[in-house]
Coordinates of C-alpha atoms and ligand atoms in Angstrom, one line a residue:
M1 CA 2.0 -4.9 10.1
I2 CA 4.6 -4.1 12.3
T3 CA 5.2 -5.4 15.8
K4 CA 7.9 -6.8 17.9
R5 CA 7.3 -10.2 16.9
V6 CA 7.1 -9.7 13.6
A7 CA 10.1 -7.8 13.6
E8 CA 11.9 -10.2 15.8
V9 CA 11.6 -13.0 13.4
N10 CA 12.0 -10.9 11.0
A11 CA 15.2 -10.4 12.5
R12 CA 15.9 -14.5 12.4
R13 CA 15.3 -14.6 9.6
H14 CA 18.0 -12.3 7.8
L15 CA 20.8 -13.7 10.6
L16 CA 19.5 -17.2 9.0
R17 CA 20.3 -15.9 5.4
Y18 CA 23.5 -14.1 6.0
H19 CA 24.1 -17.4 7.6
R20 CA 23.4 -19.3 4.8
S21 CA 25.1 -16.8 1.9
P22 CA 27.1 -17.9 0.3
D23 CA 28.9 -15.1 -0.4
P24 CA 30.6 -13.6 1.8
M25 CA 29.8 -10.1 -0.1
R26 CA 26.5 -9.8 1.0
R27 CA 26.9 -10.1 4.2
G28 CA 30.3 -7.6 4.0
R29 CA 28.1 -5.2 2.5
R30 CA 25.2 -4.7 4.5
D31 CA 28.4 -5.2 7.3
R32 CA 30.4 -2.0 5.4
L33 CA 27.0 0.2 5.4
V34 CA 28.7 2.5 7.5
A35 CA 31.9 4.8 5.9
V36 CA 30.9 7.6 4.3
G37 CA 29.5 9.8 6.0
L38 CA 27.1 12.7 4.4
S39 CA 28.5 15.2 6.7
A40 CA 30.7 16.4 4.1
V41 CA 27.8 16.0 1.3
L42 CA 25.7 18.7 3.4
A43 CA 28.2 20.6 4.0
G44 CA 28.8 21.4 0.1
L45 CA 25.5 21.5 -1.1
T46 CA 24.7 23.9 2.1
A47 CA 28.0 25.5 0.4
A48 CA 26.7 25.7 -2.9
C49 CA 23.9 28.3 -3.7
G50 CA 22.4 29.3 -6.7
S51 CA 19.6 31.6 -8.1
A52 CA 15.8 30.2 -6.5
P53 CA 14.0 27.1 -8.8
D54 CA 10.1 28.2 -9.5
T55 CA 9.6 29.9 -6.6
P56 CA 11.8 31.8 -4.1
V57 CA 13.3 29.6 -0.4
P58 CA 11.0 30.9 1.9
A59 CA 12.3 33.5 3.8
A60 CA 13.6 32.3 7.7
S61 CA 10.9 34.1 10.1
A62 CA 8.7 31.4 7.5
I63 CA 10.5 28.6 8.6
A64 CA 11.0 29.6 12.2
S65 CA 7.6 30.4 12.2
S66 CA 7.0 26.6 12.1
P67 CA 6.4 24.2 14.7
S68 CA 9.8 22.3 15.4
P69 CA 9.3 18.2 14.6
P70 CA 10.6 16.6 17.8
P71 CA 14.3 15.9 17.2
G72 CA 15.0 12.5 16.7
P73 CA 14.8 10.5 12.6
P74 CA 11.1 10.7 11.4
N75 CA 8.9 8.3 10.7
I76 CA 8.8 8.1 7.0
I77 CA 5.9 6.9 4.1
L78 CA 6.2 6.3 0.8
I79 CA 3.5 6.4 -1.0
L80 CA 4.4 5.2 -4.8
A81 CA 1.3 5.9 -7.7
D82 CA 1.7 3.4 -10.4
D83 CA 1.9 4.7 -14.2
L84 CA 0.8 8.2 -12.9
G85 CA 0.9 11.0 -15.4
Y86 CA 2.3 14.7 -14.3
G87 CA -1.0 16.7 -15.2
D88 CA -2.9 14.0 -13.6
L89 CA -3.1 15.6 -10.2
G90 CA -4.7 19.4 -9.4
S91 CA -1.9 20.4 -8.1
Y92 CA -0.2 20.2 -11.4
G93 CA -2.4 20.9 -13.6
A94 CA -6.2 18.8 -14.1
P95 CA -8.8 20.0 -15.7
L96 CA -11.4 17.9 -14.4
I97 CA -9.8 14.8 -11.7
R98 CA -10.2 16.2 -8.1
T99 CA -7.4 15.7 -5.8
P100 CA -8.2 17.5 -3.2
N101 CA -5.8 15.0 -0.3
L102 CA -2.9 15.1 -2.6
D103 CA -3.9 18.6 -3.5
R104 CA -3.3 19.6 0.4
L105 CA 0.1 17.8 0.7
A106 CA 0.8 19.7 -1.6
A107 CA 0.1 23.1 -0.3
E108 CA 1.3 21.9 3.0
G109 CA 4.8 20.5 1.4
V110 CA 7.2 21.3 -0.6
R111 CA 5.7 20.4 -5.1
M112 CA 8.7 19.6 -7.3
T113 CA 8.2 20.2 -10.5
D114 CA 11.2 18.6 -12.6
F115 CA 11.2 15.8 -10.1
R116 CA 12.7 12.2 -13.2
V117 CA 13.5 8.5 -13.1
P118 CA 15.4 6.8 -14.6
S119 CA 13.8 4.1 -16.7
A120 CA 10.3 5.5 -17.7
L121 CA 9.0 1.5 -16.6
C122 CA 7.6 0.0 -13.3
T123 CA 10.3 -2.5 -13.0
P124 CA 13.1 -0.7 -13.6
S125 CA 12.3 2.4 -12.1
R126 CA 11.3 0.7 -8.6
G127 CA 14.3 -0.8 -8.3
A128 CA 16.5 2.8 -8.3
L129 CA 14.6 4.0 -6.5
L130 CA 14.3 1.2 -3.8
T131 CA 18.2 1.1 -4.4
G132 CA 19.5 4.5 -5.3
L133 CA 21.4 2.7 -8.1
Y134 CA 21.3 3.3 -12.2
P135 CA 19.4 0.2 -13.3
P136 CA 22.7 -1.2 -14.3
R137 CA 24.8 -1.5 -11.9
T138 CA 21.5 -4.2 -10.4
G139 CA 19.8 -5.6 -13.5
L140 CA 17.2 -4.3 -12.9
V141 CA 16.5 -3.1 -16.4
G142 CA 13.6 -4.6 -18.3
N143 CA 10.2 -5.0 -16.6
L144 CA 10.2 -8.6 -14.7
P145 CA 7.5 -10.6 -16.1
S146 CA 4.1 -11.8 -14.0
G147 CA 3.5 -15.5 -11.9
S148 CA 3.2 -16.9 -8.8
P149 CA 5.7 -18.1 -6.8
T150 CA 6.0 -21.2 -6.7
E151 CA 6.1 -20.8 -10.9
G152 CA 9.5 -20.6 -11.1
I153 CA 10.0 -17.2 -12.7
S154 CA 14.2 -17.3 -11.6
D155 CA 14.7 -13.7 -12.0
G156 CA 14.6 -10.6 -9.6
I157 CA 16.4 -8.2 -7.3
D158 CA 19.7 -10.0 -6.4
D159 CA 20.2 -11.0 -3.1
D160 CA 23.1 -8.8 -2.0
E161 CA 21.5 -5.3 -3.3
I162 CA 20.9 -3.4 -0.2
T163 CA 17.3 -1.2 -0.7
V164 CA 16.3 1.2 1.3
A165 CA 14.1 -0.9 3.7
Q166 CA 17.9 -3.0 4.4
A167 CA 19.3 0.3 5.8
L168 CA 16.6 2.3 7.1
E169 CA 15.9 -1.4 9.4
D170 CA 19.8 -1.0 10.2
R171 CA 19.4 1.5 11.7
G172 CA 16.6 0.8 14.0
Y173 CA 13.2 1.3 12.3
G174 CA 10.0 -1.4 11.6
T175 CA 9.2 -2.0 7.8
A176 CA 6.3 -2.6 5.9
M177 CA 5.5 -3.1 2.5
V178 CA 1.5 -2.9 1.5
G179 CA 1.3 -3.6 -2.2
K180 CA 2.6 -3.8 -6.2
W181 CA 6.8 -4.7 -6.0
H182 CA 7.7 -5.9 -9.0
L183 CA 11.0 -6.6 -8.3
G184 CA 11.0 -10.5 -8.4
S185 CA 8.1 -13.2 -7.8
T186 CA 10.0 -15.6 -6.2
L187 CA 10.3 -16.7 -2.9
A188 CA 14.3 -15.0 -2.1
H189 CA 13.1 -12.1 -4.1
L190 CA 9.8 -11.1 -2.4
P191 CA 9.9 -8.3 0.2
T192 CA 10.1 -9.6 3.5
F193 CA 13.5 -10.9 2.2
H194 CA 14.5 -7.6 1.6
G195 CA 13.9 -5.4 4.3
F196 CA 10.6 -5.5 4.9
A197 CA 8.8 -6.4 8.1
S198 CA 5.4 -7.5 6.3
Y199 CA 4.2 -7.2 3.6
F200 CA 0.9 -7.7 2.4
G201 CA 0.6 -7.2 -1.8
I202 CA 0.3 -8.9 -5.3
S203 CA 3.9 -9.0 -6.6
N204 CA 3.4 -7.7 -10.4
G205 CA 0.5 -5.8 -9.5
D206 CA -2.9 -6.8 -10.7
Q207 CA -3.6 -10.8 -10.7
T208 CA -5.4 -10.9 -7.3
F209 CA -5.2 -15.0 -7.1
L210 CA -1.7 -13.9 -6.5
L211 CA -2.4 -11.1 -3.4
L212 CA 0.2 -12.5 -0.3
R213 CA 1.0 -11.5 2.9
G214 CA 4.1 -12.3 3.5
T215 CA 4.7 -15.1 1.5
T216 CA 1.4 -17.0 2.0
P217 CA -1.4 -16.3 -0.5
V218 CA -4.3 -15.0 0.5
K219 CA -7.5 -17.1 0.1
D220 CA -10.7 -15.8 -0.6
P221 CA -8.5 -12.0 -2.0
P222 CA -10.2 -9.8 -3.2
G223 CA -12.0 -8.3 -6.1
L224 CA -9.6 -5.4 -8.2
D225 CA -11.6 -3.2 -7.2
Q226 CA -11.1 -3.8 -3.8
I227 CA -7.5 -3.9 -4.1
T228 CA -6.8 -0.1 -3.4
K229 CA -9.5 -0.4 -0.5
A230 CA -7.5 -3.6 0.9
Y231 CA -3.7 -1.8 0.9
T232 CA -4.9 1.3 2.8
R233 CA -6.8 -0.2 5.5
E234 CA -2.8 -1.9 5.6
A235 CA -1.6 0.9 5.5
V236 CA -4.2 2.5 8.2
T237 CA -3.5 0.2 10.3
I238 CA 0.6 -0.3 9.8
I239 CA 0.1 3.2 11.0
R240 CA -1.6 2.9 13.6
D241 CA 0.1 0.3 15.7
A242 CA 3.9 0.4 14.6
D243 CA 5.2 0.8 17.6
H244 CA 5.7 4.6 19.0
D245 CA 10.0 4.0 20.9
R246 CA 10.6 3.7 17.4
P247 CA 10.4 5.5 14.0
F248 CA 8.8 3.4 10.8
F249 CA 9.1 3.0 7.2
L250 CA 6.5 2.1 5.7
Y251 CA 6.3 1.3 1.6
L252 CA 3.0 2.0 -0.1
A253 CA 2.9 1.0 -4.2
H254 CA -0.6 1.6 -5.1
R255 CA -1.1 -0.6 -8.7
S256 CA -3.1 2.3 -9.5
P257 CA -3.9 4.3 -12.3
H258 CA -1.7 1.3 -13.6
V259 CA -4.3 -0.8 -16.7
P260 CA -6.6 -2.3 -16.0
L261 CA -8.7 0.1 -14.6
E262 CA -11.0 -0.6 -11.4
P263 CA -11.7 1.9 -8.9
S264 CA -14.5 0.0 -6.2
P265 CA -18.2 1.1 -7.2
E266 CA -18.0 4.5 -4.5
F267 CA -15.9 5.7 -7.1
L268 CA -17.2 4.4 -10.5
G269 CA -18.9 7.1 -12.5
R270 CA -17.3 9.7 -9.7
S271 CA -14.8 11.9 -12.2
A272 CA -15.1 13.9 -14.1
G273 CA -12.3 13.0 -15.4
G274 CA -14.1 9.1 -16.8
L275 CA -13.0 5.7 -15.6
Y276 CA -9.0 7.2 -15.2
G277 CA -10.1 10.0 -13.2
D278 CA -12.4 7.8 -11.6
V279 CA -9.6 5.8 -10.0
V280 CA -7.1 8.5 -9.2
E281 CA -9.9 10.1 -7.2
E282 CA -9.6 6.8 -5.2
L283 CA -6.0 6.9 -5.4
D284 CA -6.3 10.0 -4.0
W285 CA -8.8 9.3 -1.6
S286 CA -6.2 6.3 0.1
V287 CA -3.6 9.0 0.3
G288 CA -6.7 11.1 2.6
E289 CA -6.8 7.9 4.8
V290 CA -2.8 7.8 5.7
M291 CA -2.7 10.9 6.1
K292 CA -5.7 11.0 8.8
A293 CA -4.1 7.8 10.1
V294 CA -0.9 10.0 10.8
R295 CA -2.0 13.2 12.2
D296 CA -4.0 10.4 15.0
R297 CA -1.1 9.6 16.0
G298 CA 0.1 13.0 17.0
S299 CA 2.9 14.6 16.5
S300 CA 4.7 14.5 20.6
E301 CA 6.8 12.5 19.7
R302 CA 8.0 11.8 16.7
S303 CA 7.1 13.5 13.3
T304 CA 6.3 12.2 10.7
L305 CA 7.8 12.3 6.8
V306 CA 5.5 11.3 3.6
L307 CA 7.0 11.2 -0.2
F308 CA 4.3 11.4 -2.6
M309 CA 5.4 10.5 -6.1
S310 CA 4.5 7.8 -9.7
D311 CA 7.2 5.6 -11.1
N312 CA 6.6 6.8 -14.4
G313 CA 4.9 8.5 -17.0
P314 CA 1.0 7.7 -18.5
W315 CA 1.0 4.8 -20.8
L316 CA 0.4 6.5 -23.4
S317 CA -1.2 3.6 -26.1
Q318 CA -4.5 3.1 -23.5
G319 CA -6.3 5.5 -24.8
E320 CA -9.2 6.7 -22.1
G321 CA -7.1 4.5 -19.7
A322 CA -3.8 6.9 -19.5
G323 CA -3.6 9.3 -17.4
S324 CA -2.2 13.1 -19.2
P325 CA 2.1 13.7 -19.2
G326 CA 0.8 17.1 -19.0
P327 CA 3.2 20.2 -20.8
F328 CA 5.7 17.1 -21.8
R329 CA 6.3 15.2 -24.6
S330 CA 5.3 11.2 -24.8
G331 CA 4.9 9.6 -21.8
K332 CA 5.5 5.6 -20.1
N333 CA 8.8 4.0 -21.4
S334 CA 10.0 7.2 -24.1
P335 CA 12.4 9.3 -22.6
Y336 CA 10.7 11.8 -23.5
E337 CA 9.8 14.6 -20.3
G338 CA 6.5 12.5 -20.6
G339 CA 8.4 9.9 -19.9
V340 CA 10.3 10.4 -17.5
R341 CA 8.9 13.1 -15.4
V342 CA 6.9 12.8 -12.7
P343 CA 4.0 14.5 -10.2
A344 CA 6.5 14.1 -6.4
I345 CA 5.6 15.9 -3.0
A346 CA 7.4 16.2 -0.2
W347 CA 5.6 16.9 3.8
W348 CA 7.2 16.9 6.7
P349 CA 5.7 19.8 8.5
G350 CA 8.0 22.3 10.0
R351 CA 11.1 21.2 8.9
Y352 CA 10.1 21.2 4.8
P353 CA 8.6 24.6 4.6
A354 CA 5.0 25.0 3.8
G355 CA 3.3 25.9 -0.5
R356 CA 7.2 25.3 -1.9
T357 CA 7.4 24.1 -5.6
L358 CA 10.7 23.2 -5.9
G359 CA 11.5 23.3 -10.1
E360 CA 15.8 21.8 -9.4
P361 CA 15.9 18.7 -11.4
V362 CA 16.0 16.2 -9.0
M363 CA 15.3 11.8 -9.0
S364 CA 14.6 9.1 -7.9
L365 CA 17.6 8.1 -7.0
D366 CA 18.3 10.8 -4.6
V367 CA 15.5 8.9 -2.1
F368 CA 17.5 6.7 -1.0
P369 CA 20.6 9.1 0.4
T370 CA 18.0 11.0 1.2
L371 CA 16.7 8.4 4.1
V372 CA 19.6 7.2 4.9
A373 CA 21.1 10.2 5.7
M374 CA 17.8 11.2 8.0
A375 CA 18.6 7.7 9.8
G376 CA 21.2 8.8 10.0
G377 CA 23.1 6.5 8.3
R378 CA 25.6 6.1 5.9
L379 CA 26.4 4.6 2.5
S380 CA 28.5 2.1 1.4
P381 CA 32.1 3.1 -0.1
T382 CA 32.2 -0.2 -1.8
L383 CA 28.9 1.2 -3.9
T384 CA 29.0 4.1 -6.0
Y385 CA 25.9 6.3 -5.5
Y386 CA 25.0 8.4 -8.5
G387 CA 21.6 10.4 -5.9
A388 CA 22.3 13.0 -3.3
D389 CA 20.8 14.0 -0.1
L390 CA 18.4 16.4 -0.6
T391 CA 17.1 17.4 2.4
P392 CA 19.7 20.8 2.4
L393 CA 17.0 21.0 -1.0
L394 CA 13.6 20.3 0.7
S395 CA 14.1 22.4 3.7
G396 CA 15.1 25.4 1.8
Q397 CA 19.0 25.9 3.5
V398 CA 19.4 25.5 -0.4
S399 CA 18.1 25.8 -3.8
R400 CA 20.3 24.0 -6.4
L401 CA 21.9 20.7 -5.8
P402 CA 25.6 21.7 -7.6
G403 CA 27.1 18.4 -10.3
A404 CA 29.5 19.0 -12.8
G405 CA 27.3 19.5 -16.2
T406 CA 26.4 22.6 -17.2
D407 CA 26.6 25.7 -15.0
G408 CA 27.8 23.3 -11.9
S409 CA 24.3 21.8 -11.9
R410 CA 23.6 18.3 -11.9
E411 CA 24.3 15.2 -14.7
L412 CA 20.8 12.6 -14.3
L413 CA 20.9 10.2 -16.9
G414 CA 18.1 8.6 -18.1
Y415 CA 17.9 4.1 -18.9
Y416 CA 16.2 3.0 -22.0
F417 CA 16.6 -1.3 -21.1
G418 CA 20.0 -0.5 -19.9
D419 CA 21.1 2.1 -22.2
A420 CA 21.9 5.4 -21.2
V421 CA 19.8 6.8 -23.4
S422 CA 19.2 10.7 -22.5
L423 CA 22.2 13.4 -20.6
R424 CA 20.0 16.0 -18.5
S425 CA 22.9 18.4 -17.9
G426 CA 21.8 22.5 -16.3
R427 CA 18.7 23.2 -18.6
W428 CA 20.0 21.3 -21.8
K429 CA 18.9 17.3 -22.2
F430 CA 21.1 15.1 -24.7
L431 CA 18.9 12.6 -26.2
R432 CA 20.6 9.9 -28.3
P433 CA 19.1 7.4 -30.8
G434 CA 16.3 5.0 -30.7
Y435 CA 12.7 3.6 -31.7
W436 CA 11.6 7.5 -30.6
D437 CA 14.1 9.6 -33.4
L438 CA 17.1 8.2 -35.5
V439 CA 19.6 10.9 -34.6
D440 CA 20.9 12.6 -31.8
T441 CA 18.8 15.5 -30.8
L442 CA 19.4 18.4 -27.8
Y443 CA 16.7 20.0 -26.4
D444 CA 16.5 23.4 -24.2
L445 CA 14.4 22.4 -21.0
E446 CA 13.9 26.4 -20.4
A447 CA 13.1 27.5 -23.1
D448 CA 11.4 24.5 -24.5
P449 CA 10.4 22.0 -21.9
A450 CA 8.0 20.5 -24.3
E451 CA 11.2 18.8 -26.8
R452 CA 9.5 20.2 -29.7
T453 CA 12.7 21.5 -30.9
D454 CA 15.9 19.8 -32.2
L455 CA 18.8 21.6 -31.6
Y456 CA 21.2 19.8 -32.9
P457 CA 21.4 21.0 -36.4
T458 CA 22.5 25.0 -34.5
R459 CA 24.4 24.1 -30.9
A460 CA 26.7 21.2 -32.0
D461 CA 29.0 23.5 -29.3
V462 CA 26.8 22.1 -26.9
A463 CA 25.1 18.5 -28.1
V464 CA 28.8 17.1 -29.5
P465 CA 30.3 16.8 -25.4
L466 CA 27.1 16.3 -24.1
S467 CA 27.2 12.9 -26.1
A468 CA 30.6 12.4 -24.9
R469 CA 29.5 13.5 -20.9
L470 CA 27.1 11.0 -21.8
A471 CA 29.4 8.1 -22.9
V472 CA 31.7 8.4 -19.7
L473 CA 29.0 8.7 -17.6
A474 CA 27.2 5.3 -18.6
D475 CA 30.9 3.5 -18.8
E476 CA 31.3 4.1 -15.7
I477 CA 28.0 3.5 -14.3
A478 CA 27.7 0.1 -16.3
F479 CA 31.7 -1.2 -15.0
N480 CA 30.8 -4.0 -12.9
G481 CA 26.9 -4.0 -13.6
K482 CA 25.3 -7.4 -13.9
K483 CA 23.9 -9.2 -16.2
P484 CA 20.1 -8.0 -16.8
K485 CA 17.9 -10.0 -15.4
K486 CA 15.1 -11.7 -18.2
G487 CA 11.7 -10.0 -18.4
G488 CA 11.2 -6.8 -20.8
G489 CA 8.1 -6.9 -21.2
P490 CA 5.9 -3.6 -21.5
D491 CA 3.8 -3.4 -19.0
Ligands
MG1 MG1 4.8 2.1 -13.7

């Protein structure tokens, strides 16, 4: 719960930690979270305008007709699903699973159809989301092992990383996290040491005896079938009780619909989509409860931005326990689109046009600069962020983001355990060899989103330069990268 008392305790903890830190860079980095303004980026994006991707940007009159939100930085709620596939929501084409609350979120907000994660696994995806950095820069390249804070599992997110929670906290936000962390289980790696004033959750997902409040194990924790409800109650309480005199950031990282599938009795057997559908429908219920709490706060003093997304595609080897990648190829742990392209919705009434479908390629690395800019912060000049502030795109001011890629598009990398294996550039996706294929391949995602036809043999004129460019970017990102953290399991 975000209260002034907790915030004060957290502030003291931070002061203590900085005082103790032997690494002056640690203290310096936070101080240096102040130099490169995003105004130049914003100006560049505003100047760039191309053809509309999926649906046209609503006319200015349509945008203007929405009520203007109150000024000042908004509350921010980031909801992350675990292993939810692109095709698992009604608004993304699921034929059997009912998701009315998420569909409403999409109808009132922006539904993104080319939202990408840089790695199709939990830990590297979450590390990138929260730090805004590609996996080699943090060393969070594979899944960290499960364990309790006292089991001596030593690896996790480094103390010198700047999470989005820390960046927002520096801008005066109250911060809280609920749910699955998966960035380290020892004390120093837990969320309360990385910018979150409060934490309630199971660090690595599903071992309920490891349920923590802050850093303390919860006595008599609920069964796994009650975890979604417990997380939801906690999130609703945080939203309801959050201070009104400053904005809050809530990161709600559900463990569902990751296996094991254990819906609460009220949802068991309810979905036409089977047991997996039951779990997704309970997740949708949770989103509905969160949105009720948001609406109950009223809109007089401060607006709220809600972002919903998945960490990676469906875990197809789980058979009926897995979701659907929709029209895309493969799933979790794969560099194909089914692994890295996930459902993502941005909801901010009055700022983002309602009912818009956005096909421009964006990625989870964009979340960090977007939220920092929204809070009036600046990115550290000592770190290279490859993400962009999405505000002009989501608000409808522009329909494309400029970059150095094909036809002036952005270049978006995909990683597999620390190795850069794919480069998205305009309509093209170049893919290096791996367990998925023994040779370099090239796909035209506009003509062939399912990645069925390898065009490398006939379009070497495109593929060879992309291969060279991928190597340059990979070296650039790996330069001064961190040693990979121990781990590497598939879940
Ligand atoms: Mg996952």
